[in-house]
mmCIF file of C-alpha atoms and ligand atoms in Angstrom:
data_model
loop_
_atom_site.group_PDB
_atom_site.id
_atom_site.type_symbol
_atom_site.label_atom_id
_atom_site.label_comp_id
_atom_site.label_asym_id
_atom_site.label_seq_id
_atom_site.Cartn_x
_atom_site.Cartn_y
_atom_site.Cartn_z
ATOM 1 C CA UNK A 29 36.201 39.683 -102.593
ATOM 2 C CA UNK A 30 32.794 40.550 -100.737
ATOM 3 C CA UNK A 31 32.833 44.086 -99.897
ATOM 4 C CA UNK A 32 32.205 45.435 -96.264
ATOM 5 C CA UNK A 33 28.358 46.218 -95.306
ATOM 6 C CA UNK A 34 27.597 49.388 -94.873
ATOM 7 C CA UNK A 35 24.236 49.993 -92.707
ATOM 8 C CA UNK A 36 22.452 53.126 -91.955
ATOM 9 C CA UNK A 37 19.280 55.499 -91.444
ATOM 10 C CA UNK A 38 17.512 58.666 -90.278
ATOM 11 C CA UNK A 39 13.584 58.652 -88.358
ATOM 12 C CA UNK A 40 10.842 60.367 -90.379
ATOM 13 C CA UNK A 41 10.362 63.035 -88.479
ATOM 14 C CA UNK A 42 9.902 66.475 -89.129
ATOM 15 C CA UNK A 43 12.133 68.435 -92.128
ATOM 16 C CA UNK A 44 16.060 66.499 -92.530
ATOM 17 C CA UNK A 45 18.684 69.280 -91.145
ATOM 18 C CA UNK A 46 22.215 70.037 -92.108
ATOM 19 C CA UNK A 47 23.072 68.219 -88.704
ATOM 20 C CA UNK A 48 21.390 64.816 -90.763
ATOM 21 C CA UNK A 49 22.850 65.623 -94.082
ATOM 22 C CA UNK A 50 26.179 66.837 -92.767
ATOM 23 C CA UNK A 51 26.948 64.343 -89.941
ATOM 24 C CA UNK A 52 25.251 61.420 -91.966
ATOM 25 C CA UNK A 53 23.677 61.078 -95.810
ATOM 26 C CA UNK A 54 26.869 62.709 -96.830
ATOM 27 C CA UNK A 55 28.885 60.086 -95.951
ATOM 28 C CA UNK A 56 26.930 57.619 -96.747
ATOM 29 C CA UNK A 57 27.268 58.623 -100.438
ATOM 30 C CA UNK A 58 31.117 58.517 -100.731
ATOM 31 C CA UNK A 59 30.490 54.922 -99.475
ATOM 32 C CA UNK A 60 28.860 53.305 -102.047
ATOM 33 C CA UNK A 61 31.356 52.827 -104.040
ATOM 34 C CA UNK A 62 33.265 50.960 -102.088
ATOM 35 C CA UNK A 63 30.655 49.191 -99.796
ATOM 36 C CA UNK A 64 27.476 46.781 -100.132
ATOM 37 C CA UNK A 65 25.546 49.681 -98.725
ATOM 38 C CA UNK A 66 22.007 49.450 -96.797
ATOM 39 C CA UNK A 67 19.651 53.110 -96.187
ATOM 40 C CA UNK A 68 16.157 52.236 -94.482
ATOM 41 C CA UNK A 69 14.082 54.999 -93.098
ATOM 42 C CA UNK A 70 13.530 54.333 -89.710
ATOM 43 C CA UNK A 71 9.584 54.485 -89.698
ATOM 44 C CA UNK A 72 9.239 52.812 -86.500
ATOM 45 C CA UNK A 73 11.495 54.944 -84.333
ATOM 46 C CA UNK A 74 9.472 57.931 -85.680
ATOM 47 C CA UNK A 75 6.755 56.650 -83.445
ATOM 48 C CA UNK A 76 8.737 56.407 -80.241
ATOM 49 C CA UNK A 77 7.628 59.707 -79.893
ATOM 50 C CA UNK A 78 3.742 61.026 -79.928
ATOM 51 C CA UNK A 79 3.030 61.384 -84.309
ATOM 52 C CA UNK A 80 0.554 62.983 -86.499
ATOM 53 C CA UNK A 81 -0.578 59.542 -88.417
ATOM 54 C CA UNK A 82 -1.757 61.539 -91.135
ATOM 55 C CA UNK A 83 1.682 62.458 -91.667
ATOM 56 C CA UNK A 84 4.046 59.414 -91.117
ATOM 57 C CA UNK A 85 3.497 57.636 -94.499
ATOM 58 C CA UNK A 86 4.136 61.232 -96.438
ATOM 59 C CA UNK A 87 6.743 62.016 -94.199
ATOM 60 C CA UNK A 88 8.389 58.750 -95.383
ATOM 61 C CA UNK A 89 8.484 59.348 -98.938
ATOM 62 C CA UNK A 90 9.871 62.434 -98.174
ATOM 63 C CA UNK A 91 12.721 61.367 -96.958
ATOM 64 C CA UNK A 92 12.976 58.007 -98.897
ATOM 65 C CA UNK A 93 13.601 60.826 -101.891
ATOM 66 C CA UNK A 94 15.764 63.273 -99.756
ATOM 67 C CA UNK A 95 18.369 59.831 -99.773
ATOM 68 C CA UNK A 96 17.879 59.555 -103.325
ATOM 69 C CA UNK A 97 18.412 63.622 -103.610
ATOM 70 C CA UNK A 98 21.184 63.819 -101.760
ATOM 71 C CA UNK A 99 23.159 61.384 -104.054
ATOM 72 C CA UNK A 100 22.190 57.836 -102.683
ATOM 73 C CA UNK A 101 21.625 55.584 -105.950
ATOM 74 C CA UNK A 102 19.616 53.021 -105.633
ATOM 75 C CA UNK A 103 21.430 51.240 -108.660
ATOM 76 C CA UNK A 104 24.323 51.311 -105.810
ATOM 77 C CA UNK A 105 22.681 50.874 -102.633
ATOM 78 C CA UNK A 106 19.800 49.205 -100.910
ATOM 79 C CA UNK A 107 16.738 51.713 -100.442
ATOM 80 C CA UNK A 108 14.165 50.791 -98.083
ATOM 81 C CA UNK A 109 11.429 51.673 -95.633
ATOM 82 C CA UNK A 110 12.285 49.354 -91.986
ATOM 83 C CA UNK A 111 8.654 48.755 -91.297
ATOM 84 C CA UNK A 112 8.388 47.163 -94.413
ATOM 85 C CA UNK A 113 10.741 44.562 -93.394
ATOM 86 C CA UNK A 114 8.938 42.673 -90.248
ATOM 87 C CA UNK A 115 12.473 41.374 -89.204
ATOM 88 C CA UNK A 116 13.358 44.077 -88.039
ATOM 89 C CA UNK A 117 10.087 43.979 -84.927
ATOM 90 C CA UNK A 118 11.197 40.286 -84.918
ATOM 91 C CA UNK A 119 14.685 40.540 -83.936
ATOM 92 C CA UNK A 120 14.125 43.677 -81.414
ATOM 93 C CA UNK A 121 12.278 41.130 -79.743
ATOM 94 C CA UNK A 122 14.052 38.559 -79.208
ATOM 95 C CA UNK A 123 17.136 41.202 -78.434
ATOM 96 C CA UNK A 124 14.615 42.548 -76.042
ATOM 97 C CA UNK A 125 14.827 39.780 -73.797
ATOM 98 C CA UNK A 126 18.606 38.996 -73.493
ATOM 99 C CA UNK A 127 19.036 42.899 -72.794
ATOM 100 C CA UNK A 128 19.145 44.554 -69.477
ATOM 101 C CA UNK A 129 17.049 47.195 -68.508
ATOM 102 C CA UNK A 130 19.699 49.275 -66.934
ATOM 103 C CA UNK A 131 21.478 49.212 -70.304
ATOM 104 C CA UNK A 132 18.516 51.311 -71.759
ATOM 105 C CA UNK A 133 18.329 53.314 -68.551
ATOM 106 C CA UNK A 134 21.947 54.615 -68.981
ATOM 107 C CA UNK A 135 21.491 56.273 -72.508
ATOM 108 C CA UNK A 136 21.584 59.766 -72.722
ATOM 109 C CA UNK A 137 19.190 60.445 -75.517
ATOM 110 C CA UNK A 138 16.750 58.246 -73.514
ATOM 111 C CA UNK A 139 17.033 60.549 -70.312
ATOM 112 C CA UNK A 140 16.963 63.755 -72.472
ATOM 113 C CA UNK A 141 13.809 62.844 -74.296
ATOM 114 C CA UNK A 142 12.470 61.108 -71.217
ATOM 115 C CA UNK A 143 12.396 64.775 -69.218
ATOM 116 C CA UNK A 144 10.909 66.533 -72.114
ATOM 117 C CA UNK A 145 7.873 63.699 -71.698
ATOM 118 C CA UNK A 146 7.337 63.586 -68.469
ATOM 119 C CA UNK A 147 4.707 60.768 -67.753
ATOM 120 C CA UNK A 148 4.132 60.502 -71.355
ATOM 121 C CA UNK A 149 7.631 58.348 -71.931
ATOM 122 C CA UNK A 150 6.536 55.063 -74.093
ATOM 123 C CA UNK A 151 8.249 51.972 -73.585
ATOM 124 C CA UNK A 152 9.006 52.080 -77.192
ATOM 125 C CA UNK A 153 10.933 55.336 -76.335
ATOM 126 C CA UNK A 154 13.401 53.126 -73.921
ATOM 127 C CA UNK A 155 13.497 50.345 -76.196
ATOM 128 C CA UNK A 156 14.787 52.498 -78.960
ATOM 129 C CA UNK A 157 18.121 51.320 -79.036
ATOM 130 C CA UNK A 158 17.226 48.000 -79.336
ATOM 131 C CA UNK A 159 15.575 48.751 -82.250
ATOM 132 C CA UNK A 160 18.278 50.063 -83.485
ATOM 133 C CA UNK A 161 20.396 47.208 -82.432
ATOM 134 C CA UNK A 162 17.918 45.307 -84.548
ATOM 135 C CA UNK A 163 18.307 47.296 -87.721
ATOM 136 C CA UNK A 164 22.329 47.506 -87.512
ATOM 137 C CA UNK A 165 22.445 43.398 -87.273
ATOM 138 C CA UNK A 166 19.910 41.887 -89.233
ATOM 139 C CA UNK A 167 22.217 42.969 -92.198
ATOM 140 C CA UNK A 168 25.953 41.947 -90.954
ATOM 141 C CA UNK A 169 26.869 45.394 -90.954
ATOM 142 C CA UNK A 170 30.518 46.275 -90.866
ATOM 143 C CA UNK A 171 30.193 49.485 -90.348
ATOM 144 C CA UNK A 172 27.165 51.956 -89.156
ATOM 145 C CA UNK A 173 27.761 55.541 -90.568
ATOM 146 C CA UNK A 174 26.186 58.229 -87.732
ATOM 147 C CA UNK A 175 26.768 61.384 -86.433
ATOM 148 C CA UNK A 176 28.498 61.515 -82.996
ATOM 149 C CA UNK A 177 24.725 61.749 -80.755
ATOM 150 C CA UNK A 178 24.488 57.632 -82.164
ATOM 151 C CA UNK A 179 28.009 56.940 -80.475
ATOM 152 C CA UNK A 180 26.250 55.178 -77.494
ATOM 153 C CA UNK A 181 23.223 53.305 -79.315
ATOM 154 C CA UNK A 182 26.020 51.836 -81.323
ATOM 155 C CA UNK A 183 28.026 50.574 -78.377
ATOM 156 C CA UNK A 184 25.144 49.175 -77.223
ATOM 157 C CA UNK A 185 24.286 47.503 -80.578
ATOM 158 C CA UNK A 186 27.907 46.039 -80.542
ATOM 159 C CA UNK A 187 27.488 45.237 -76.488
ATOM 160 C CA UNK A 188 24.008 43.150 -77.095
ATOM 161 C CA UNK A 189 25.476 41.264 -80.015
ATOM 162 C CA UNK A 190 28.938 40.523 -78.449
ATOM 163 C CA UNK A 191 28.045 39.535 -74.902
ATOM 164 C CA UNK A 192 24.373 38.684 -75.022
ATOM 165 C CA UNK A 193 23.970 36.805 -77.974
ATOM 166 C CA UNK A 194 27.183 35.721 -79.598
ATOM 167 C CA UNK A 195 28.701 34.931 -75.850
ATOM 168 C CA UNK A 196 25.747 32.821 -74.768
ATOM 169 C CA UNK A 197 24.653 31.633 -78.139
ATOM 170 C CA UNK A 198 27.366 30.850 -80.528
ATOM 171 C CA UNK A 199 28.854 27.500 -80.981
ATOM 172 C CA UNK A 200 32.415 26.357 -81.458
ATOM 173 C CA UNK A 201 33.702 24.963 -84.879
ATOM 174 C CA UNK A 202 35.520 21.908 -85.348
ATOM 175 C CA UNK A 203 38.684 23.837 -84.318
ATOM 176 C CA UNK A 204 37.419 25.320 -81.073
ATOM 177 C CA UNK A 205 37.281 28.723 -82.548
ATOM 178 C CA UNK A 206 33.667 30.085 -81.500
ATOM 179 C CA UNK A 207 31.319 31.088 -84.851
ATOM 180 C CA UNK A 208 29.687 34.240 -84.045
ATOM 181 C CA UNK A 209 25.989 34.242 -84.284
ATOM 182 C CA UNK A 210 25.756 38.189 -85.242
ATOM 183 C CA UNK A 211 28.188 40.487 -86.746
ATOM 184 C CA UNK A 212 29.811 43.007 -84.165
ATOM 185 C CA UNK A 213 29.931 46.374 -86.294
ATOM 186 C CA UNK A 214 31.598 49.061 -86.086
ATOM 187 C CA UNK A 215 30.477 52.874 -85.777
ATOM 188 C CA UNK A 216 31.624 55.309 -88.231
ATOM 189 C CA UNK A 217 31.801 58.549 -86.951
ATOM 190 C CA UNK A 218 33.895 61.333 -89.361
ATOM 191 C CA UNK A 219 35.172 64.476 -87.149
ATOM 192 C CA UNK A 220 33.790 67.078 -89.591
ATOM 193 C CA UNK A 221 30.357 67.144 -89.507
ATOM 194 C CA UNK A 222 29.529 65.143 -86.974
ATOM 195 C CA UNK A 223 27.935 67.278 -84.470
ATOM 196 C CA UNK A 224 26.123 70.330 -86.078
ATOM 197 C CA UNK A 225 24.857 72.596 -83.278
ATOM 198 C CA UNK A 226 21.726 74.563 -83.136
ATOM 199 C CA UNK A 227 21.873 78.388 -84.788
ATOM 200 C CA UNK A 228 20.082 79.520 -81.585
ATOM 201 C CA UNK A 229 22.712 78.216 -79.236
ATOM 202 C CA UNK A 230 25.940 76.523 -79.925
ATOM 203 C CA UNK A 231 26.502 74.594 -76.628
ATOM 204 C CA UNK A 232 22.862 71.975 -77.810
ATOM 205 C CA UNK A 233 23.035 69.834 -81.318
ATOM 206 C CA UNK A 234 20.721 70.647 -84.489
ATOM 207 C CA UNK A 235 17.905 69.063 -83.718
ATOM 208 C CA UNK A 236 14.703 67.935 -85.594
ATOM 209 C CA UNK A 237 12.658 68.363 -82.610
ATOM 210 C CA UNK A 238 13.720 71.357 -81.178
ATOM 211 C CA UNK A 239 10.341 74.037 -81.517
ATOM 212 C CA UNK A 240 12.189 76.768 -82.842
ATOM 213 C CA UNK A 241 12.597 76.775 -86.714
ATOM 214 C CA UNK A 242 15.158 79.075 -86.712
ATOM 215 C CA UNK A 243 17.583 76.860 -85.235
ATOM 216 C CA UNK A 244 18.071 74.860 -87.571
ATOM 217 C CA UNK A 245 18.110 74.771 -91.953
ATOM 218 C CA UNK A 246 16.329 72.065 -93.664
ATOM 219 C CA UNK A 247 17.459 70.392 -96.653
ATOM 220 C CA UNK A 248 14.516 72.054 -97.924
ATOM 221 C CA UNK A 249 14.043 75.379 -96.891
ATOM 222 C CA UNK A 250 13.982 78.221 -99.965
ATOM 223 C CA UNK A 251 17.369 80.043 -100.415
ATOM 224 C CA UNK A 252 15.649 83.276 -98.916
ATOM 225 C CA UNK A 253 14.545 81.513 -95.461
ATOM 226 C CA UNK A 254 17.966 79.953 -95.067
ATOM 227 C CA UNK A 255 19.408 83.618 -95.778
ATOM 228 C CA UNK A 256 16.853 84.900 -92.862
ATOM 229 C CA UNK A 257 17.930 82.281 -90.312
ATOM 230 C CA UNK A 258 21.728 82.359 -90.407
ATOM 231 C CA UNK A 259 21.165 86.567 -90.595
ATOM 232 C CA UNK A 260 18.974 85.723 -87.221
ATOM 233 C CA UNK A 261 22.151 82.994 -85.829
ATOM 234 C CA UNK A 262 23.369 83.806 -82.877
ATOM 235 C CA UNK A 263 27.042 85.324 -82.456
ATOM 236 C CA UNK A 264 29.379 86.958 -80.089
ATOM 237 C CA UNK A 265 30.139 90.744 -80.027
ATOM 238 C CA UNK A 266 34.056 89.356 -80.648
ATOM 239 C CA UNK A 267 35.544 90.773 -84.019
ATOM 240 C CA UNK A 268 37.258 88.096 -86.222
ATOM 241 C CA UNK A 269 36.171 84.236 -86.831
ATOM 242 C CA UNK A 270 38.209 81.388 -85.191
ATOM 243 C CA UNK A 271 38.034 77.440 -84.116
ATOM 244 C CA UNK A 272 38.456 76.159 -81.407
ATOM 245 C CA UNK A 273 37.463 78.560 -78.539
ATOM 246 C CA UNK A 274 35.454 77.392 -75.930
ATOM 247 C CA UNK A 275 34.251 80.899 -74.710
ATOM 248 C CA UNK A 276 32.333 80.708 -78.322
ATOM 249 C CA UNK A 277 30.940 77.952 -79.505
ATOM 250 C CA UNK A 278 28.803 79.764 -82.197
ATOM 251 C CA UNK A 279 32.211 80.695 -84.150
ATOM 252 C CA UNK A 280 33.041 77.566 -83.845
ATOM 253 C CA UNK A 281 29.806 75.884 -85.412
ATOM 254 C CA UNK A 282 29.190 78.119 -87.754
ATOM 255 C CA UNK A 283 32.526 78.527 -89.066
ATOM 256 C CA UNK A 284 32.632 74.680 -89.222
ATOM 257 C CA UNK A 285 29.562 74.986 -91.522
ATOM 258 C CA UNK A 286 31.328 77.375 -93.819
ATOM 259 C CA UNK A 287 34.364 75.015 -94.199
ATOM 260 C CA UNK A 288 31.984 72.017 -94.829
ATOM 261 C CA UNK A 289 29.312 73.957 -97.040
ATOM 262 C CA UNK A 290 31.861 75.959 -99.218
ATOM 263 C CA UNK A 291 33.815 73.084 -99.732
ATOM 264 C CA UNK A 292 36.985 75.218 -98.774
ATOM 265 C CA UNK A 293 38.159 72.796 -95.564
ATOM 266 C CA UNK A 294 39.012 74.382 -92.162
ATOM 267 C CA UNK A 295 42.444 75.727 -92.435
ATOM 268 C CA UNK A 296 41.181 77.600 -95.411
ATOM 269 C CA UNK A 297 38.093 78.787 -94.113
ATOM 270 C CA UNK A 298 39.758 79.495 -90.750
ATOM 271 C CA UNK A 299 42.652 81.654 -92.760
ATOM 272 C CA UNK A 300 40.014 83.569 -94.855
ATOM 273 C CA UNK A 301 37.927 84.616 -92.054
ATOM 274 C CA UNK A 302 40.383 85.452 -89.270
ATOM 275 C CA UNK A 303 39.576 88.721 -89.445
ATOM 276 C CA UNK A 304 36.163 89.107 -90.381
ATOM 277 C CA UNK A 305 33.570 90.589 -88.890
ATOM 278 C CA UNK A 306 29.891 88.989 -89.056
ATOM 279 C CA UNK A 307 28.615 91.606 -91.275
ATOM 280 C CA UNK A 308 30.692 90.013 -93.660
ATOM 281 C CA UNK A 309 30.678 86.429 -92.592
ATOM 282 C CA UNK A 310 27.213 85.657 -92.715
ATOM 283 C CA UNK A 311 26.627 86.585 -96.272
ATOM 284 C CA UNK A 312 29.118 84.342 -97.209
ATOM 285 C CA UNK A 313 27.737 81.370 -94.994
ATOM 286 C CA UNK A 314 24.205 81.591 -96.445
ATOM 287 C CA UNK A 315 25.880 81.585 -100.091
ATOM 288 C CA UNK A 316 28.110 78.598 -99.423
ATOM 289 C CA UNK A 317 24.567 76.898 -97.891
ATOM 290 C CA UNK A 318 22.228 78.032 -100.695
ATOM 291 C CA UNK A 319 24.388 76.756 -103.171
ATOM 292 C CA UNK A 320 25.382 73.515 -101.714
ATOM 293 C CA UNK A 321 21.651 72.787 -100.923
ATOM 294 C CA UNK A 322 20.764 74.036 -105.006
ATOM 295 C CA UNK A 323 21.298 70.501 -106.450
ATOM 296 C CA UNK A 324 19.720 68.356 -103.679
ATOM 297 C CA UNK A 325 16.437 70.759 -104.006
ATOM 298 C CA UNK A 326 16.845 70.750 -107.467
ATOM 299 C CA UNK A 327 16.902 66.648 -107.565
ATOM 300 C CA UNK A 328 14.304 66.481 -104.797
ATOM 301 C CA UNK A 329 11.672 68.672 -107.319
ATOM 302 C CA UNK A 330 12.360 66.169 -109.665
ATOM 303 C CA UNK A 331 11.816 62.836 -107.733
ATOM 304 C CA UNK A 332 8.745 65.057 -106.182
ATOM 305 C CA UNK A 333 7.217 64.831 -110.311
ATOM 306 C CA UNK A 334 7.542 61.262 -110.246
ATOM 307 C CA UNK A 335 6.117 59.110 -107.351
ATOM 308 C CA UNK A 336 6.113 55.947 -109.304
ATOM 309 C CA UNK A 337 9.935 56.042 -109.726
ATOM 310 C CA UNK A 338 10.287 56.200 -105.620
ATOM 311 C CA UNK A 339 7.788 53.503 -105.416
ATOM 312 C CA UNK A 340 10.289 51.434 -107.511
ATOM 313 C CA UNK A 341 12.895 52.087 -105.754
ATOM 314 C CA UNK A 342 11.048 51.089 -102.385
ATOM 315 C CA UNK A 343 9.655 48.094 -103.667
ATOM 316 C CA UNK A 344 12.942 46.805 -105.117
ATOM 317 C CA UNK A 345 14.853 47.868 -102.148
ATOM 318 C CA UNK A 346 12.133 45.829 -99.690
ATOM 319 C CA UNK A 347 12.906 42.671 -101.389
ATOM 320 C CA UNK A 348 16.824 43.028 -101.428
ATOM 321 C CA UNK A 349 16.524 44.190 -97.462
ATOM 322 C CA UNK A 350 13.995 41.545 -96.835
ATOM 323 C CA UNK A 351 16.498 38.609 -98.146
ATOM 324 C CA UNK A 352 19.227 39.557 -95.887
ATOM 325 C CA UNK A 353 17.387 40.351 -92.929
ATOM 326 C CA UNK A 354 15.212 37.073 -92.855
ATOM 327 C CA UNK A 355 18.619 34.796 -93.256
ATOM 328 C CA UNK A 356 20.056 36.918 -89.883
ATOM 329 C CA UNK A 357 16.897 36.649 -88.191
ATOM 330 C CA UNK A 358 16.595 32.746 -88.931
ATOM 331 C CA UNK A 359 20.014 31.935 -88.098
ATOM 332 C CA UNK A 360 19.433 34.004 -84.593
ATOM 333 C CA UNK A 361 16.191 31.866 -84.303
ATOM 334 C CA UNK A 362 17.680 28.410 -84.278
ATOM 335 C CA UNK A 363 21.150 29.990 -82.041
ATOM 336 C CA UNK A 364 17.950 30.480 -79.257
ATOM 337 C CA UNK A 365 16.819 27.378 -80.142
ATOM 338 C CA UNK A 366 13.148 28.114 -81.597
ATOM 339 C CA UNK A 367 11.603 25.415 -83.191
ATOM 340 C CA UNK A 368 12.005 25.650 -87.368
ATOM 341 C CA UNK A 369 9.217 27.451 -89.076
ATOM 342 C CA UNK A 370 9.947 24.490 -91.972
HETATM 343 P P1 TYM B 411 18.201 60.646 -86.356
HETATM 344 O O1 TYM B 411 17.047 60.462 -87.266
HETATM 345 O O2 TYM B 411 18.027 61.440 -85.103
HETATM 346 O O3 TYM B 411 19.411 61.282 -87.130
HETATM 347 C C1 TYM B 411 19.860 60.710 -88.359
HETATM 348 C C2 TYM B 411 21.366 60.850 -88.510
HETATM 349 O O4 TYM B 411 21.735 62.230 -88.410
HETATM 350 C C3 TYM B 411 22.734 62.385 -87.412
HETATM 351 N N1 TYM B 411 22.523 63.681 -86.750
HETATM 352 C C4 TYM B 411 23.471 64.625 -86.638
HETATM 353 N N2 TYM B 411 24.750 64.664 -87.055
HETATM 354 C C5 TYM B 411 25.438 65.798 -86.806
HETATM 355 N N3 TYM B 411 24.907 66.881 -86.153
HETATM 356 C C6 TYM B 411 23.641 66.882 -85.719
HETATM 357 N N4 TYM B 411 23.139 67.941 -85.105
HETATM 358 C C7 TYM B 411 22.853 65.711 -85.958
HETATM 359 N N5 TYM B 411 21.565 65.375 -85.669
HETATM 360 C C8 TYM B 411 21.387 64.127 -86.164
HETATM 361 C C9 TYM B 411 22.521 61.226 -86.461
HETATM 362 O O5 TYM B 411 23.686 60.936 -85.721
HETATM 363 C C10 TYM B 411 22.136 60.123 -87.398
HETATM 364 O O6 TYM B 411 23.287 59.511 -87.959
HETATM 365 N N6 TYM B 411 18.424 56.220 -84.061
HETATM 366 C C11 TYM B 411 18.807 56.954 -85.225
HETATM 367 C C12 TYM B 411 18.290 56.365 -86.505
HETATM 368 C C13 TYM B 411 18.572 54.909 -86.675
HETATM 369 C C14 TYM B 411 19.767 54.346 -87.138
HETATM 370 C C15 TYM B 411 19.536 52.941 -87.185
HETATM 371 C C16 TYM B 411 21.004 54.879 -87.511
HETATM 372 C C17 TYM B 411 17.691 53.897 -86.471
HETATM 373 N N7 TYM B 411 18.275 52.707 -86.783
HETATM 374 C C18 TYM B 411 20.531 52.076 -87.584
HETATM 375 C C19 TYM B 411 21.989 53.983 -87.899
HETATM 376 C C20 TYM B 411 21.764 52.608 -87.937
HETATM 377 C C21 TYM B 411 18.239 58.374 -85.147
HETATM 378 O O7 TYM B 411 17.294 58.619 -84.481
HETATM 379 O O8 TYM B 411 18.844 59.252 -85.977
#
């Protein structure tokens, strides 16, 4: 039996977070074993937004070998950089003009990063989720593995496929059924993990682009600066760690983190900590961080001595993406009814 497609990826932007690892490339490893799994590193989203050019192709690599670091295995899974793989321009636009413009109007990430521009806003910036749409179904993906801030760009991956292509552009079969033209996928979205919030304030999500450092920890960052930044998270004068209470969202985060990180699970976590005070909570958090980040640093020094092994793995992973994506894109080609390339 073919096994479900799994498709997913994070922008080259700026140091990964815990919100990336946590919400995302840690699923995506407990996936490959059971799924025909697909990681690209978004290159072209990464310029939605102004970039440094001297630092996009480096910033690539970097976390092209963060995947592999964090356990991806390219023996398992498809490796890949997206701009290396013109189908995926190719498709965004011809899903660029079968897409309304309110659709991209209505997403939130849009009108958040929108403000922060001001007159600055690209169109590439609004036509993001296309994009994105793009990447999910040039590979058939069954299944899109994201943290919850994706939740609407998938909806609107699944709404462009469903009603603007496959509804206006699929045929019928011999028995009437109709034969889809793209694959609708489906988000994957686990409850743990899936919305890391800021160490600075609890109530706005981990974020790569936020200009304080200290609010978030990089996959990256030496065990003493992680120590310094959850010492420097912010808390509540309110003795005792719980979940749940929505007068404290910074309990609530970074207790989550200690269940996650420690490897200990909620109830446990919650139990141990009930009474504890922060003196002795934080410790304990940037422990439970330092060593789950050891072996991913660890790998990532290794993968850093060898730059010909990630060039490998990027090369063989272009050609395997570049298959699959050029079959979608031709099939999508003749359902709008271009003429053959022969
Ligand atoms: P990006 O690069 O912003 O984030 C990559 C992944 O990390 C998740 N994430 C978080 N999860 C939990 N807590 C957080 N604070 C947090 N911050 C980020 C994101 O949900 C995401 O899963 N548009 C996407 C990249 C993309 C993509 C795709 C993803 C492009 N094409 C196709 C899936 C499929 C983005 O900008 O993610």
């Amino acid at each position: 039996m073919q096994r479900a497609r799994v498709l997913s990826g994070v922008q080259p932007t700026g140091a990964l977070h815990l919100g990336n690892w946590l919400g995302a490339i840690r699923n995506w490893v407990h996936l490959q074993d059971s799924h025909d799994t697909f990681f690209c590193v978004v290159d072209l989203h990464a310029i939605t937004v102004p970039h440094e050019p001297g630092q996009l192709a480096a910033d690539t690599r970097k976390t092209a070998a963060l995947y592999l670091a964090c356990g991806i295995d390219p023996a398992r899974s498809t490796v890949f950089v997206q701009s290396h793989v013109p189908a995926h321009s190719e498709l965004a636009w011809l899903l660029n003009c079968v897409t309304p413009l309110n659709w991209l109007e209505r997403m939130i990430q849009f009108k958040e990063k929108a403000i922060k521009q001001g007159d600055q806003v690209s169109v590439g910036l609004l036509d993001y989720p296309v994009l994105m749409a793009a990447d999910i179904l040039l590979y058939d993906a069954d299944l899109v593995p994201v943290g919850e801030d994706q939740k609407q760009h998938l909806e609107l991956a699944r709404d462009i496929a469903q009603q603007r292509i496959n509804a206006r552009f699929g045929r019928k079969g011999a028995d009437g059924e109709p034969i889809p033209v793209l694959k609708v996928p489906e988000p994957l979205i686990l409850k743990e993990g899936a919305r890391v919030m800021s160490l600075t304030d609890g109530r706005s999500k981990m974020s790569k682009s936020d200009p304080n450092e200290g609010s978030r920890i990089t996959l990256l960052d030496p065990p003493e600066l992680i120590t310094k930044k959850i010492k420097r998270a912010k808390t509540d004068p309110v003795m005792g760690l719980e979940f749940g209470n929505p007068e404290r969202p910074e309990t609530d985060n970074l207790l989550g983190l200690y269940a996650i990180l420690s490897g200990k699970g909620r109830e446990v976590a919650a139990a141990e900590c009930a009474a504890m005070g922060w003196g002795s909570f934080k410790p304990l958090l940037a422990e439970a961080a330092v060593e789950a980040l050891r072996p991913v640093q660890q790998r990532y020094a290794e993968l850093s001595a060898d730059p010909a092994e990630l060039d490998r793995v990027l090369a063989a992973g272009r050609e395997r993406a570049q298959a699959v994506a050029q079959a979608t894109l031709e099939r999508t080609r003749e359902a709008l009814g271009f003429l053959a390339r022969g």
